[in-house]
PDB file of C-alpha atoms in Angstrom:
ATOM      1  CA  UNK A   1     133.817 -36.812 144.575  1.00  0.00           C
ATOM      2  CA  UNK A   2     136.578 -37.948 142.944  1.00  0.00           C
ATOM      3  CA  UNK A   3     135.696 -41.417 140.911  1.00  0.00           C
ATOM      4  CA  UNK A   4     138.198 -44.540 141.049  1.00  0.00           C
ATOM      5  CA  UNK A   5     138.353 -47.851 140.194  1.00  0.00           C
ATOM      6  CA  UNK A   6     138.012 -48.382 144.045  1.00  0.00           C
ATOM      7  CA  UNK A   7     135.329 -46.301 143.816  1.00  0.00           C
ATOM      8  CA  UNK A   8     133.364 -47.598 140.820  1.00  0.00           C
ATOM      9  CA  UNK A   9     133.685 -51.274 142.147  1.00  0.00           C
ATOM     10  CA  UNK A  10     132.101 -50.501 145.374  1.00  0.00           C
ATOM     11  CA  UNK A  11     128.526 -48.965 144.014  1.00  0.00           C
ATOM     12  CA  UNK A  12     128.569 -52.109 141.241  1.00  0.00           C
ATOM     13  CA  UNK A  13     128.758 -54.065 144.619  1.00  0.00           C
ATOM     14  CA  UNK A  14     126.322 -52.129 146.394  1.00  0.00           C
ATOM     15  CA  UNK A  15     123.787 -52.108 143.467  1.00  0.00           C
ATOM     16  CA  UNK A  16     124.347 -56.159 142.869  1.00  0.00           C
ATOM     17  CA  UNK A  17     123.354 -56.301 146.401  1.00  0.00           C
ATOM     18  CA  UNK A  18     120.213 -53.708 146.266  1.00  0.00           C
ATOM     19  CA  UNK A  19     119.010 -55.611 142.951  1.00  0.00           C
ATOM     20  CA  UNK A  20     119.715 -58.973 144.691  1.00  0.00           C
ATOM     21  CA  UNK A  21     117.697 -57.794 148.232  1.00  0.00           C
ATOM     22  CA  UNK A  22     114.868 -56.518 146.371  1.00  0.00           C
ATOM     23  CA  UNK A  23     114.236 -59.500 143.967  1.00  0.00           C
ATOM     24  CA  UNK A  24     114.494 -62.307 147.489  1.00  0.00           C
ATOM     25  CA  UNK A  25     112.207 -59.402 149.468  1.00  0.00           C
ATOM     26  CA  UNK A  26     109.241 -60.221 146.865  1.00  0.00           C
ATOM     27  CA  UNK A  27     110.142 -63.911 147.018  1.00  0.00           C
ATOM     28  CA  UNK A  28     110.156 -64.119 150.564  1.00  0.00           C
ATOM     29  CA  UNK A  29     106.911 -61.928 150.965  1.00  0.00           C
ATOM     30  CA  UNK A  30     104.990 -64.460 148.283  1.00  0.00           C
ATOM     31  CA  UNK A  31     106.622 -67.800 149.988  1.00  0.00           C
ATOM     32  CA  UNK A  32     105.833 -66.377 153.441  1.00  0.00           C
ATOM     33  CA  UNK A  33     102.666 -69.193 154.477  1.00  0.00           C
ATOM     34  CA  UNK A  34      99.149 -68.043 155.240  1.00  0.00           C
ATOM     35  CA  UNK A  35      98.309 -67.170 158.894  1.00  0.00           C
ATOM     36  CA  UNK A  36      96.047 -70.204 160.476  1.00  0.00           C
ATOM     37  CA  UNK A  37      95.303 -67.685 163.322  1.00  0.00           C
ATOM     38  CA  UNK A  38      91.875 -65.871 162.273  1.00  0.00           C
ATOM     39  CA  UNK A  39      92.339 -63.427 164.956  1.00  0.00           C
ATOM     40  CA  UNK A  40      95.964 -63.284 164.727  1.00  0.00           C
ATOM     41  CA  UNK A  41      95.883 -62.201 160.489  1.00  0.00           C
ATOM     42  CA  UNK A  42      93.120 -59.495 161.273  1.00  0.00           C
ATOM     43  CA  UNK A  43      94.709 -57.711 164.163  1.00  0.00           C
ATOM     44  CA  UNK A  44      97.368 -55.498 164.113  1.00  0.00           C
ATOM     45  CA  UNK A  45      98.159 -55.201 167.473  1.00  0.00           C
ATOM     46  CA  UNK A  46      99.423 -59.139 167.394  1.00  0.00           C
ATOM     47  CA  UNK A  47     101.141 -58.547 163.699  1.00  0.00           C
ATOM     48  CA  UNK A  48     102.499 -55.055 164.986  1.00  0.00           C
ATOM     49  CA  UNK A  49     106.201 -55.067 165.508  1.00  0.00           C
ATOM     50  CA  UNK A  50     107.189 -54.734 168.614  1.00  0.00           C
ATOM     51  CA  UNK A  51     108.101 -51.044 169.203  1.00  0.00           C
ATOM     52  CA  UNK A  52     111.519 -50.203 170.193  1.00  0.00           C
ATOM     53  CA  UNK A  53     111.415 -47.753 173.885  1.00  0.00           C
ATOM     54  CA  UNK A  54     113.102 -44.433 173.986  1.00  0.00           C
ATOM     55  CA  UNK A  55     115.417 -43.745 176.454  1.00  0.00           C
ATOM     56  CA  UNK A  56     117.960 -40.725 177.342  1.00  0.00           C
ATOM     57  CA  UNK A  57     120.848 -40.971 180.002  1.00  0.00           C
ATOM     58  CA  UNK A  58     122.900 -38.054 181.507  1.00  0.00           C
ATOM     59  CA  UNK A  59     125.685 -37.380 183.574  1.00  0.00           C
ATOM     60  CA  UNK A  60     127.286 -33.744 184.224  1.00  0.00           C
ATOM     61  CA  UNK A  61     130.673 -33.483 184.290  1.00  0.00           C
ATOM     62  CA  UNK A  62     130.626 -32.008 187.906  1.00  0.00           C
ATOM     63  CA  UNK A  63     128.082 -31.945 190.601  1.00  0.00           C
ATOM     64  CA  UNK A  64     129.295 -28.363 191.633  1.00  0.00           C
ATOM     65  CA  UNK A  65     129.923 -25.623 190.119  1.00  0.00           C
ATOM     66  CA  UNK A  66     130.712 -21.586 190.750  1.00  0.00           C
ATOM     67  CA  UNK A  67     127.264 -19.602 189.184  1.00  0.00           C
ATOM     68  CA  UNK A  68     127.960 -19.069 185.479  1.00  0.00           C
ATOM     69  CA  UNK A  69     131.075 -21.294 185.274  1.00  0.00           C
ATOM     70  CA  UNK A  70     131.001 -23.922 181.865  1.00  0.00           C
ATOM     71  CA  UNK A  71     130.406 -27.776 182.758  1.00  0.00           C
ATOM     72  CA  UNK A  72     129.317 -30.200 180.440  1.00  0.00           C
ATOM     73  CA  UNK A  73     126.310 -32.795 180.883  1.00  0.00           C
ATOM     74  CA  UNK A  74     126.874 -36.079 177.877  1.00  0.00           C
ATOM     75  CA  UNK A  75     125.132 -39.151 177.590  1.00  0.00           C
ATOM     76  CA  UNK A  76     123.572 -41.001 175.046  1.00  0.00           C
ATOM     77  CA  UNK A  77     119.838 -41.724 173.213  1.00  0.00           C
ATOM     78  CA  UNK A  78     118.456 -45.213 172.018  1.00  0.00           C
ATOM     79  CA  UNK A  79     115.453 -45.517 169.931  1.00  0.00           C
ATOM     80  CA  UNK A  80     115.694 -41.701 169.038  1.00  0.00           C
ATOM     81  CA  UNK A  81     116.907 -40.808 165.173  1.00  0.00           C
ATOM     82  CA  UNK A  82     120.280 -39.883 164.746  1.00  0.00           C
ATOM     83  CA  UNK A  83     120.342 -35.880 164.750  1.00  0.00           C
ATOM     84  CA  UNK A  84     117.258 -35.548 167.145  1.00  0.00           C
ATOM     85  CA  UNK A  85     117.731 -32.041 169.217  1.00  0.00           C
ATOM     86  CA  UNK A  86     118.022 -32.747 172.940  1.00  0.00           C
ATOM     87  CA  UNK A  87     117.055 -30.187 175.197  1.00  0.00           C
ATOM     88  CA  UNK A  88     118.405 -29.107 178.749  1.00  0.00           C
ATOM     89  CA  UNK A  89     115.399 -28.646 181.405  1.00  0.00           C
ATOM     90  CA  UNK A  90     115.570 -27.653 184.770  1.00  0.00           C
ATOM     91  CA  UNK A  91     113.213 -27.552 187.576  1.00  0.00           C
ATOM     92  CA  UNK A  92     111.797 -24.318 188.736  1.00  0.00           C
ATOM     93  CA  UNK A  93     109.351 -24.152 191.407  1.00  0.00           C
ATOM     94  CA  UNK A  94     107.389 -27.544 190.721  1.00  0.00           C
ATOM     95  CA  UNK A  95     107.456 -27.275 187.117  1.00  0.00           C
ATOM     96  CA  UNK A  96     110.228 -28.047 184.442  1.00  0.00           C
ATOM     97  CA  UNK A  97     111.141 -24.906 183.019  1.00  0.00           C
ATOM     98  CA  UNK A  98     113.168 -25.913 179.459  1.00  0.00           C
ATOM     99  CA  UNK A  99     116.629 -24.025 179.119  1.00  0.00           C
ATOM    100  CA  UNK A 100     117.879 -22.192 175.891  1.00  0.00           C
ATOM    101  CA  UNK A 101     120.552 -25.416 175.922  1.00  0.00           C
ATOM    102  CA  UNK A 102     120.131 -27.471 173.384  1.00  0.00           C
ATOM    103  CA  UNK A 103     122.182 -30.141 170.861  1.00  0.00           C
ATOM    104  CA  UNK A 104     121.543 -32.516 167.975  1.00  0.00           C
ATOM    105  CA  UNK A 105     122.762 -36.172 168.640  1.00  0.00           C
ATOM    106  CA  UNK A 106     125.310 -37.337 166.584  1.00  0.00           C
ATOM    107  CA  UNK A 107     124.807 -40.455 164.310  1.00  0.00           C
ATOM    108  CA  UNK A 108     125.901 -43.182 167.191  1.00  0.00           C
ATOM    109  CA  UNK A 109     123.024 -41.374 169.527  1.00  0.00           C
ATOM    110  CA  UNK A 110     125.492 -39.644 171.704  1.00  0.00           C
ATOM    111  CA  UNK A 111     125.381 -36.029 172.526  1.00  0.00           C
ATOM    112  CA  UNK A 112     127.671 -33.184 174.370  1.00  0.00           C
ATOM    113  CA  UNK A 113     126.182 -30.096 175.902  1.00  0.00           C
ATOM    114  CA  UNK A 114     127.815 -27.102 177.344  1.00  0.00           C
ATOM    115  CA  UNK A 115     125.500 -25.497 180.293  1.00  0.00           C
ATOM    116  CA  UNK A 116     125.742 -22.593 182.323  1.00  0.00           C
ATOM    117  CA  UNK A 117     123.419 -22.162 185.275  1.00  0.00           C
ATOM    118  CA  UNK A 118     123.456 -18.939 187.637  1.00  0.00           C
ATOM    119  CA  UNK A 119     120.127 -19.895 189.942  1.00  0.00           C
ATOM    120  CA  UNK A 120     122.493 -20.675 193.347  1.00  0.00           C
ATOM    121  CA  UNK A 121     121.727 -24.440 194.785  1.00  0.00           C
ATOM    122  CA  UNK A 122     120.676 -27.198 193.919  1.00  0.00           C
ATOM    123  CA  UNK A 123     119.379 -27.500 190.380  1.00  0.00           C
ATOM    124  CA  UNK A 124     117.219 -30.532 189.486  1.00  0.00           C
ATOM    125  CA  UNK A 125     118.012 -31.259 185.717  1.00  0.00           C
ATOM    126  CA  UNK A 126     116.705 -33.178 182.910  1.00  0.00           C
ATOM    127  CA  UNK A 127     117.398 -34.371 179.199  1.00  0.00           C
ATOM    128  CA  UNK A 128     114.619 -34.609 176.887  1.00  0.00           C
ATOM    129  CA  UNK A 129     113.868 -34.824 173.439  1.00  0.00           C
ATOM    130  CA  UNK A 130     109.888 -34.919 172.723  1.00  0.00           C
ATOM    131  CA  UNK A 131     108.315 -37.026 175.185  1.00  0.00           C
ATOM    132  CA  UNK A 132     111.145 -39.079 176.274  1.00  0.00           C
ATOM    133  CA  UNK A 133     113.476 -37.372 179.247  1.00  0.00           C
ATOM    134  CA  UNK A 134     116.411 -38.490 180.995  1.00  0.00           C
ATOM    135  CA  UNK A 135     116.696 -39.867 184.967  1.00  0.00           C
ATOM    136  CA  UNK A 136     116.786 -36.189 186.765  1.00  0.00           C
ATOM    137  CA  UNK A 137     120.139 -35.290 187.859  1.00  0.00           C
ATOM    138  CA  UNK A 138     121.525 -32.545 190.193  1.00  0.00           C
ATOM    139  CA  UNK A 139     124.093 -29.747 190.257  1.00  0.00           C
ATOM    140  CA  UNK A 140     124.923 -27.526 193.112  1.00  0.00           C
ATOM    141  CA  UNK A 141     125.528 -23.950 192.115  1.00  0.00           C
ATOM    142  CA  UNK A 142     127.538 -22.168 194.636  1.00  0.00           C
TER     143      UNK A 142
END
């Protein structure tokens, strides 16, 4: 990294700002006033943040396709951490069989996945990345 006055003035910035944050974060957490709420200071499920959902969506690039030929299936991820792997899954006889298709998410949650498929018509397909899976989608391999 090559270090310039440009350089140098941001990080005295940032760490003015990390020294400032952390001396009001002890303030504010010593100032902050004394639950009146018995039940309300003893459990956590009423001081528990709420949680933020997961969520996946998908859309291939075509909805038909020769067997073997390249498409692409994007979409994007909330509530996942940037750089989570997504996996392709696809339906095979009742159960959801998961493909050797796979990508990490880039910082802004969005992904891009190339997929090949040779089982011939209609493939139900899925995102998912630990519990959380996409809306199923379909592709018609001719």
């Amino acid at each position: 990294m090559i270090v310039t006055k440009r350089n140098s003035l941001r990080l005295a910035a940032v760490a003015a700002l990390g020294a400032l944050l952390l001396g009001t974060a002890g303030t504010a957490m010593a100032a902050a006033p004394a639950a009146t709420d018995p039940v309300a200071a003893t459990d956590p499920v009423a001081t528990a943040p709420a949680a933020v959902s997961a969520g996946i969506t998908a859309k291939p690039s075509v909805t038909s396709v020769q067997a073997w030929q390249l498409f692409r299936v994007t979409g994007t991820t909330t509530g996942l951490e940037a750089g989570s792997t997504v996996t392709l899954q696809q339906k095979q006889h009742g159960t959801w069989v998961t493909l050797p298709a796979s990508v990490h998410t880039t910082r802004n949650g969005s992904y891009s996945l190339g997929v090949k498929l040779g089982i011939k018509g209609l493939n139900e397909l899925r995102i998912v990345s630990g519990n959380t899976a996409s809306p199923v989608f379909t592709v018609t391999v001719r």
